[in-house]
Structures are given as structure tokens and as C-alpha cells.
Short mmCIF file of C-alpha atoms in Angstrom, two decimals:
data_model
loop_
_atom_site.label_atom_id
_atom_site.label_comp_id
_atom_site.label_asym_id
_atom_site.label_seq_id
_atom_site.Cartn_x
_atom_site.Cartn_y
_atom_site.Cartn_z
CA MET A 1 113.51 74.66 68.56
CA ARG A 2 110.59 75.23 65.88
CA ILE A 3 108.11 78.22 66.12
CA VAL A 4 104.48 77.20 65.52
CA ASP A 5 101.10 78.64 65.35
CA PHE A 6 99.35 78.56 68.69
CA THR A 7 96.43 76.02 68.45
CA LEU A 8 93.82 74.25 70.75
CA ASP A 9 96.63 71.29 71.49
CA HIS A 10 99.10 74.00 72.75
CA MET A 11 96.34 75.14 75.63
CA THR A 12 97.05 73.29 78.75
CA ALA A 13 100.73 73.31 78.45
CA ALA A 14 99.91 77.62 77.90
CA GLU A 15 97.93 77.51 80.72
CA LEU A 16 100.92 76.02 83.39
CA LEU A 17 103.24 78.41 81.34
CA ALA A 18 101.28 81.69 82.69
CA LYS A 19 100.97 80.66 86.14
CA GLU A 20 104.98 79.50 86.51
CA ASN A 21 105.51 83.39 85.46
CA TYR A 22 103.15 85.05 87.46
CA ARG A 23 104.08 82.68 90.69
CA GLU A 24 108.10 84.13 89.07
CA GLU A 25 106.49 88.04 89.40
CA ARG A 26 104.74 87.44 93.19
CA GLN A 27 107.68 85.90 94.49
CA ILE A 28 109.61 89.67 93.89
CA VAL A 29 106.12 91.83 94.22
CA SER A 30 104.90 90.14 97.29
CA CYS A 31 101.63 91.68 97.83
CA LEU A 32 100.48 90.47 93.89
CA PRO A 33 97.25 88.26 94.94
CA GLU A 34 96.87 84.54 94.66
CA PRO A 35 94.36 84.64 91.76
CA GLY A 36 91.13 84.29 91.28
CA GLU A 37 89.73 82.11 88.15
CA TRP A 38 92.31 82.57 85.78
CA PRO A 39 91.43 83.41 83.00
CA GLY A 40 90.61 81.22 79.26
CA LEU A 41 93.12 80.53 76.34
CA ARG A 42 90.24 79.63 73.93
CA GLU A 43 89.95 81.89 71.72
CA LEU A 44 93.40 83.28 71.59
CA ALA A 45 94.16 80.09 70.56
CA ASP A 46 91.49 79.56 67.86
CA ASN A 47 92.05 83.34 66.07
CA GLY A 48 95.30 81.83 63.91
CA LEU A 49 97.06 84.80 65.04
CA GLY A 50 99.18 83.36 67.96
CA VAL A 51 102.82 81.22 67.66
CA ALA A 52 104.00 78.95 69.96
CA ALA A 53 107.79 77.61 70.60
CA VAL A 54 108.25 74.06 71.18
CA GLN A 55 110.48 71.36 71.03
CA ASP A 56 111.36 68.39 68.63
CA ASP A 57 109.08 66.29 70.55
CA GLY A 58 106.58 69.14 70.74
CA THR A 59 107.39 69.71 74.24
CA LEU A 60 105.80 73.69 74.66
CA LEU A 61 108.64 76.48 75.84
CA GLY A 62 106.71 79.27 74.99
CA PHE A 63 103.61 81.22 73.54
CA TRP A 64 102.47 84.09 72.84
CA GLY A 65 98.57 84.47 71.74
CA CYS A 66 97.03 88.01 70.68
CA ALA A 67 93.45 88.95 71.02
CA GLY A 68 92.13 91.80 68.45
CA PRO A 69 92.60 92.80 65.97
CA TRP A 70 91.07 96.10 66.22
CA GLU A 71 91.13 98.98 64.04
CA LYS A 72 92.14 102.66 64.61
CA GLU A 73 94.93 101.29 67.72
CA TYR A 74 95.69 104.64 69.67
CA GLY A 75 93.76 106.62 67.81
CA SER A 76 95.66 106.47 64.80
CA GLU A 77 94.93 104.23 61.59
CA ALA A 78 96.63 101.80 62.05
CA ARG A 79 95.45 98.19 63.31
CA GLY A 80 96.58 96.85 66.03
CA ILE A 81 96.58 93.84 68.48
CA PHE A 82 96.76 93.45 72.74
CA THR A 83 98.42 91.09 74.21
CA PRO A 84 97.11 90.32 77.71
CA LEU A 85 99.33 89.68 81.12
CA HIS A 86 97.77 85.97 80.75
CA ALA A 87 98.25 85.10 76.82
CA HIS A 88 101.92 84.72 76.66
CA GLY A 89 105.20 82.89 78.61
CA ALA A 90 108.03 81.12 78.38
CA VAL A 91 110.60 78.79 80.22
CA ARG A 92 112.76 80.47 82.29
CA GLU A 93 116.35 78.92 79.94
CA ASN A 94 116.49 81.06 77.13
CA ARG A 95 113.78 83.20 77.51
CA GLU A 96 115.01 85.62 76.21
CA GLY A 97 115.66 84.11 73.41
CA ILE A 98 112.20 82.27 72.99
CA TYR A 99 110.69 85.23 73.08
CA ARG A 100 112.59 86.82 70.10
CA ARG A 101 112.00 84.05 68.18
CA MET A 102 108.22 83.82 68.87
CA TYR A 103 108.34 87.57 67.80
CA GLN A 104 110.10 87.24 64.51
CA PHE A 105 107.48 84.72 63.03
CA LEU A 106 104.30 86.48 64.82
CA ALA A 107 105.59 89.84 63.56
CA GLY A 108 105.71 88.37 59.60
CA LYS A 109 102.28 86.86 60.81
CA LEU A 110 100.42 90.04 62.01
CA ALA A 111 101.78 92.25 58.82
CA GLU A 112 100.86 89.84 56.79
CA LYS A 113 97.20 90.18 58.18
CA GLY A 114 97.84 94.43 58.43
CA ILE A 115 98.41 94.75 61.81
CA ALA A 116 100.23 97.20 62.34
CA TYR A 117 100.70 97.80 65.94
CA HIS A 118 101.97 95.24 68.06
CA SER A 119 101.26 95.94 71.72
CA ILE A 120 101.98 93.22 75.13
CA ALA A 121 101.36 93.77 78.79
CA LEU A 122 104.85 92.04 80.47
CA TYR A 123 105.80 91.17 83.72
CA ALA A 124 107.79 94.71 85.63
CA HIS A 125 110.60 92.08 86.70
CA ASP A 126 111.14 89.92 84.22
CA THR A 127 113.96 91.33 82.75
CA ALA A 128 114.89 88.37 80.10
CA ALA A 129 110.76 89.20 78.33
CA LEU A 130 112.12 92.83 78.28
CA SER A 131 114.98 92.55 77.01
CA GLY A 132 114.59 90.62 74.32
CA LEU A 133 111.26 93.15 73.24
CA PHE A 134 113.20 96.14 74.45
CA THR A 135 116.15 94.80 71.21
CA TYR A 136 113.33 94.30 68.44
CA GLY A 137 112.05 98.50 68.74
CA PHE A 138 109.55 97.47 71.68
CA GLY A 139 108.82 100.65 73.88
CA MET A 140 107.29 101.08 77.41
CA ARG A 141 103.52 102.49 77.16
CA CYS A 142 101.66 101.56 80.88
CA VAL A 143 102.22 100.31 84.00
CA ASP A 144 100.15 98.28 86.25
CA ALA A 145 101.30 98.76 90.14
CA VAL A 146 100.33 97.49 93.09
CA ARG A 147 99.70 97.91 96.89
CA SER A 148 98.73 96.66 99.93
CA MET A 149 96.02 99.06 102.68
CA GLU A 150 98.84 100.91 104.64
CA GLY A 151 98.92 104.62 105.48
CA ILE A 152 101.90 106.60 103.68
CA SER A 153 103.37 108.44 105.76
CA ILE A 154 103.54 112.85 104.56
CA SER A 155 106.68 114.29 105.39
CA GLY A 156 105.00 118.16 107.44
CA ARG A 157 101.56 119.31 106.51
CA SER A 158 102.20 122.76 106.35
CA GLY A 159 100.30 125.53 104.73
CA ILE A 160 97.47 124.41 102.42
CA ALA A 161 97.52 121.70 103.06
CA GLU A 162 96.12 122.02 107.02
CA GLU A 163 92.84 123.50 104.83
CA ILE A 164 92.52 119.97 103.16
CA LEU A 165 89.30 117.96 103.30
CA CYS A 166 88.33 115.14 101.48
CA HIS A 167 86.16 112.83 101.77
CA GLU A 168 83.72 110.90 99.31
CA SER A 169 82.21 112.89 96.18
CA GLY A 170 78.84 111.84 95.03
CA GLN A 171 76.35 113.73 92.83
CA ALA A 172 76.26 116.92 93.52
CA ASP A 173 80.15 117.06 93.25
CA PHE A 174 80.07 115.48 89.49
CA PRO A 175 80.34 119.77 87.17
CA GLU A 176 83.20 120.26 89.89
CA ILE A 177 84.63 116.94 89.25
CA ARG A 178 84.18 117.15 84.96
CA LYS A 179 86.23 120.21 84.83
CA MET A 180 89.42 118.68 86.58
CA ARG A 181 88.85 115.56 83.45
CA ALA A 182 88.80 117.79 80.84
CA CYS A 183 92.21 119.39 82.26
CA LEU A 184 93.48 115.74 83.10
CA GLY A 185 91.98 115.33 79.29
CA LYS A 186 94.27 118.63 78.09
CA HIS A 187 96.95 116.68 79.77
CA LEU A 188 97.43 114.02 78.46
CA GLY A 189 96.96 115.55 74.94
CA GLU A 190 100.14 117.56 75.27
CA SER A 191 103.77 116.46 74.93
CA PRO A 192 104.93 113.73 75.86
CA CYS A 193 102.13 111.68 76.08
CA PHE A 194 99.41 113.01 73.00
CA ILE A 195 96.55 111.51 73.62
CA MET A 196 94.11 112.88 71.98
CA MET A 197 90.49 113.32 72.50
CA SER A 198 88.32 114.77 70.49
CA ASP A 199 85.22 116.59 72.08
CA ALA A 200 83.25 113.63 71.16
CA ASP A 201 85.39 111.27 73.24
CA MET A 202 85.81 113.35 76.34
CA GLU A 203 82.07 113.53 76.56
CA ASN A 204 81.50 109.58 76.16
CA TRP A 205 84.88 109.66 78.29
CA GLN A 206 82.52 111.36 81.13
CA ARG A 207 79.70 109.78 80.33
CA ARG A 208 80.81 106.65 81.34
CA LYS A 209 82.28 107.51 84.52
CA GLU A 210 78.98 109.19 85.78
CA SER A 211 77.11 106.30 85.39
CA GLY A 212 77.78 104.25 87.19
CA GLY A 213 80.58 101.72 89.31
CA VAL A 214 83.41 104.67 89.70
CA ARG A 215 83.76 105.21 92.71
CA VAL A 216 85.28 109.73 93.23
CA PHE A 217 87.65 111.06 95.97
CA THR A 218 87.67 114.78 96.34
CA ALA A 219 90.00 117.30 98.09
CA TRP A 220 88.95 120.47 99.01
CA CYS A 221 90.17 124.20 99.79
CA GLY A 222 87.58 125.98 100.83
CA GLU A 223 84.21 125.21 98.63
CA ARG A 224 86.67 124.00 96.12
CA PRO A 225 88.38 120.63 94.71
CA VAL A 226 91.32 120.72 94.06
CA ALA A 227 92.02 116.95 93.28
CA TYR A 228 90.14 113.60 92.52
CA LEU A 229 90.82 110.32 92.73
CA GLU A 230 88.55 107.43 91.57
CA ILE A 231 88.60 103.65 92.15
CA THR A 232 86.39 100.74 90.51
CA ASP A 233 85.66 97.02 91.47
CA GLY A 234 88.72 95.64 88.70
CA GLY A 235 91.27 96.63 86.69
CA GLU A 236 93.56 96.09 83.41
CA ASN A 237 94.07 92.05 83.78
CA PHE A 238 93.49 89.30 85.59
CA ALA A 239 95.68 90.25 88.99
CA THR A 240 93.30 92.68 89.34
CA GLU A 241 90.11 91.36 89.95
CA VAL A 242 89.72 89.44 93.22
CA TRP A 243 87.72 90.93 96.10
CA GLU A 244 90.27 91.81 98.39
CA MET A 245 91.82 94.62 96.32
CA ARG A 246 90.33 98.09 94.11
CA ASN A 247 91.50 99.87 91.61
CA ILE A 248 92.80 103.52 90.87
CA CYS A 249 91.39 104.87 87.48
CA GLY A 250 91.62 108.39 87.30
CA ALA A 251 93.33 110.51 89.29
CA TYR A 252 94.09 114.86 88.64
CA CYS A 253 95.26 117.72 91.13
CA LEU A 254 94.81 121.30 89.82
CA PRO A 255 98.77 122.45 89.16
CA ALA A 256 98.97 125.10 91.27
CA TYR A 257 97.76 123.28 94.37
CA ARG A 258 100.66 119.90 93.12
CA GLY A 259 103.94 119.62 95.53
CA GLN A 260 101.66 120.14 98.75
CA GLY A 261 101.24 116.82 99.94
CA ILE A 262 96.97 116.86 99.18
CA MET A 263 97.19 114.26 96.76
CA GLN A 264 99.59 111.95 98.90
CA LEU A 265 96.77 112.81 102.14
CA LEU A 266 93.77 112.22 99.04
CA LEU A 267 95.72 108.65 99.11
CA ASN A 268 95.72 108.20 102.68
CA PHE A 269 91.80 108.79 102.76
CA VAL A 270 91.10 106.95 100.02
CA ILE A 271 92.94 103.81 101.06
CA ARG A 272 91.83 104.40 104.86
CA THR A 273 88.10 104.07 103.91
CA LEU A 274 88.52 101.36 101.65
CA GLN A 275 90.64 99.09 103.98
CA ALA A 276 87.95 99.85 106.60
CA GLU A 277 85.26 98.26 104.76
CA GLY A 278 87.49 94.61 104.71
CA TYR A 279 89.98 95.38 101.37
CA THR A 280 93.72 94.74 101.56
CA LEU A 281 95.03 95.49 97.92
CA LEU A 282 94.90 98.64 95.82
CA GLY A 283 95.99 99.32 92.35
CA VAL A 284 96.87 101.62 90.17
CA ASP A 285 97.30 101.44 86.26
CA PHE A 286 98.90 104.00 84.41
CA GLU A 287 100.58 105.92 81.87
CA SER A 288 104.55 105.62 81.58
CA ILE A 289 105.05 107.92 79.33
CA ASN A 290 103.08 110.36 81.66
CA PRO A 291 105.58 112.22 83.86
CA ASN A 292 103.48 113.26 86.58
CA ALA A 293 102.09 109.81 87.07
CA TRP A 294 105.40 107.89 86.68
CA GLY A 295 106.44 110.14 89.05
CA PHE A 296 103.72 109.96 91.51
CA TRP A 297 102.79 106.34 91.04
CA ASN A 298 106.08 104.51 91.22
CA LYS A 299 106.91 106.84 94.84
CA TYR A 300 104.14 104.95 96.30
CA PHE A 301 103.12 101.08 94.71
CA SER A 302 104.96 98.11 93.41
CA ALA A 303 104.85 98.05 89.17
CA TYR A 304 104.58 94.54 88.37
CA THR A 305 103.67 95.34 84.54
CA TYR A 306 104.85 97.02 82.03
CA SER A 307 102.65 97.07 78.98
CA LEU A 308 104.79 97.07 76.08
CA THR A 309 103.98 98.77 71.99
CA ARG A 310 105.42 98.62 68.58
CA ARG A 311 104.75 99.96 65.29
CA ILE A 312 106.14 99.08 62.65
CA VAL A 313 105.24 100.54 59.21
CA GLU A 314 102.05 100.16 57.30
CA SER A 315 103.96 99.84 54.03
CA ALA A 316 105.41 95.98 55.67
CA CYS A 317 101.69 95.39 55.97
CA LYS A 318 99.80 93.21 53.13
CA ALA A 319 96.36 93.77 53.76
#
């Protein structure tokens, strides 16, 4: 096995590998959809960042493309790249070894270009690829998960949950929703997440949410919204870009109202609403480093991607 630069010559075989790896995950997470238009690889094969594993006869064993680089990745002072779900793949035989060999070569290329943050989305059940990268210093950061539009069971509504009413919100509710988004932003900045947002970042985030394309559903206790859940058309990868899927892009419940089934009630309301509109799948992406998100979404959704990140020391970078 030789490791070489990923080029346009590898594109056709690389796309076949990537599709086969997706089919493997679909065999385990059965509600994953048949993808629509497969994302192209030309830009990633032409930017000089990727690598490929080939046999002596040129047969492609694996490939690893990189999007970017970007400055100030994850709010740091470091440059970073990201490898989307469709931009890598490997044959089954010796897959862990192939990923390890590819990354050894790739990391050297990235360090030469001054790129310290290396991130990649892997299939959640591809234990070989995950094992290979865990042993090379990668850690989990994000998750994509999916479920069919079937209502979730809630054991016993009592107390405050009996008083909860859910509806889809419009502009009149934006001031109250802004307050809850600000609480979510504060929560994400605390341990163990440390996803920090400046006041300017928060305001830009709020405006993007309010500019269209995001549907907001809220749970009300009396005259006050106590939880919200946001829905968009597409999510974070190609599997979410199908007509039958909608995707959760934000959610929060006020601390005083947690543990009473309110978020479950709201999720059920959203599922019933979307199901009536003809949608059959619901996706969500969340930070694995957020303990509240990890505990909640994993109860009701099936994970199909884990995004891993490694940061090498900047002193190892040449550029």
C-alpha cells in the first residue's frame, strides 16, 4: 500500500468507496434515507490537501479529502480543515490500518501548511475507522442522529406537564425566544463545552435564526414559553438534504422546567406537525461535549455520524 496525493484521477473510484461506506451504515441505521444527488469531490481532489491509499497496481483502497482551510477554527487562533462525511472512505479489509496510514501522511501535509485543527465526520458504527483515529489522538465533538416520524412514549404526565401547551411560533414570540437562545449560548460557554460566543457573535446568531428558513416551536406554561425547538430543511451532511427529512437545529428548556417531560411533549408536537405535512424523517445534530444534549437526543434518535477533532501543537506547523 502506498499513500499518495488525492487527485482528480481518483475521483470516480473514491465516490464508489464513499457510497459503499454509506450503504454499510444504512444496514445498521435502517431509517437513513437513500441520498439524493451525491456531493461532488472535484474541489477536494483539486486543492492539494487530500491523500489516497493505493495498491501497487493503482487500485484505490482509501481516500481522505479536506475542505478549507479556515482561520480561527473553533474560535481559536489556529487554522483548521474539515473532512465531510462524503469526502473519505476505505475498503473493509484492513480499514483501520488504511485510515492510520492515510492520516500519518495527511497530518504531515497539513502541518506543512500551518493547519493545526484536523476534523472529520465518520460513521458512528464504523468501529475500524473510529479506532484508528482515536489511537491517533482524535476526540469526539459532534453527532448527527436520525429517527422516523413516530411519536415518542412519555411515561405519565403529571404536575407542570399537564399545563403545557405547544404551538409553532411567529415573529410576535421572537423576544421571548431570544431570551432562551441567550440562555443556550451561555450554557454552551460553560464547562465542559466551552463554546464561547461574544456579544457580537450572539447577535449575529440571533439575526440569522430570525432571517428566515428556521421554524420555531415552543412549549408554554401559562403566559411564558419555557422550551423551544427549531427546524430547518437541511442539516450538516448530504444525508439530510432529502425532501422527506427535516432537521432540528436548536433546542433549549429552561432549567426549572427540566425533568418533567416538557421537551418530550414539544418533540412529539413537532413530530405530529411535520408528519401531517408529509415528512417521514427527523434529524438532529448536537455537540457530544454538551452533557444535556448527549443525554436527551441519544434516548430518542439513532446516531449515524461522529465528528472527531484533533489539534496538534502550533509549534509543529511550518507555515
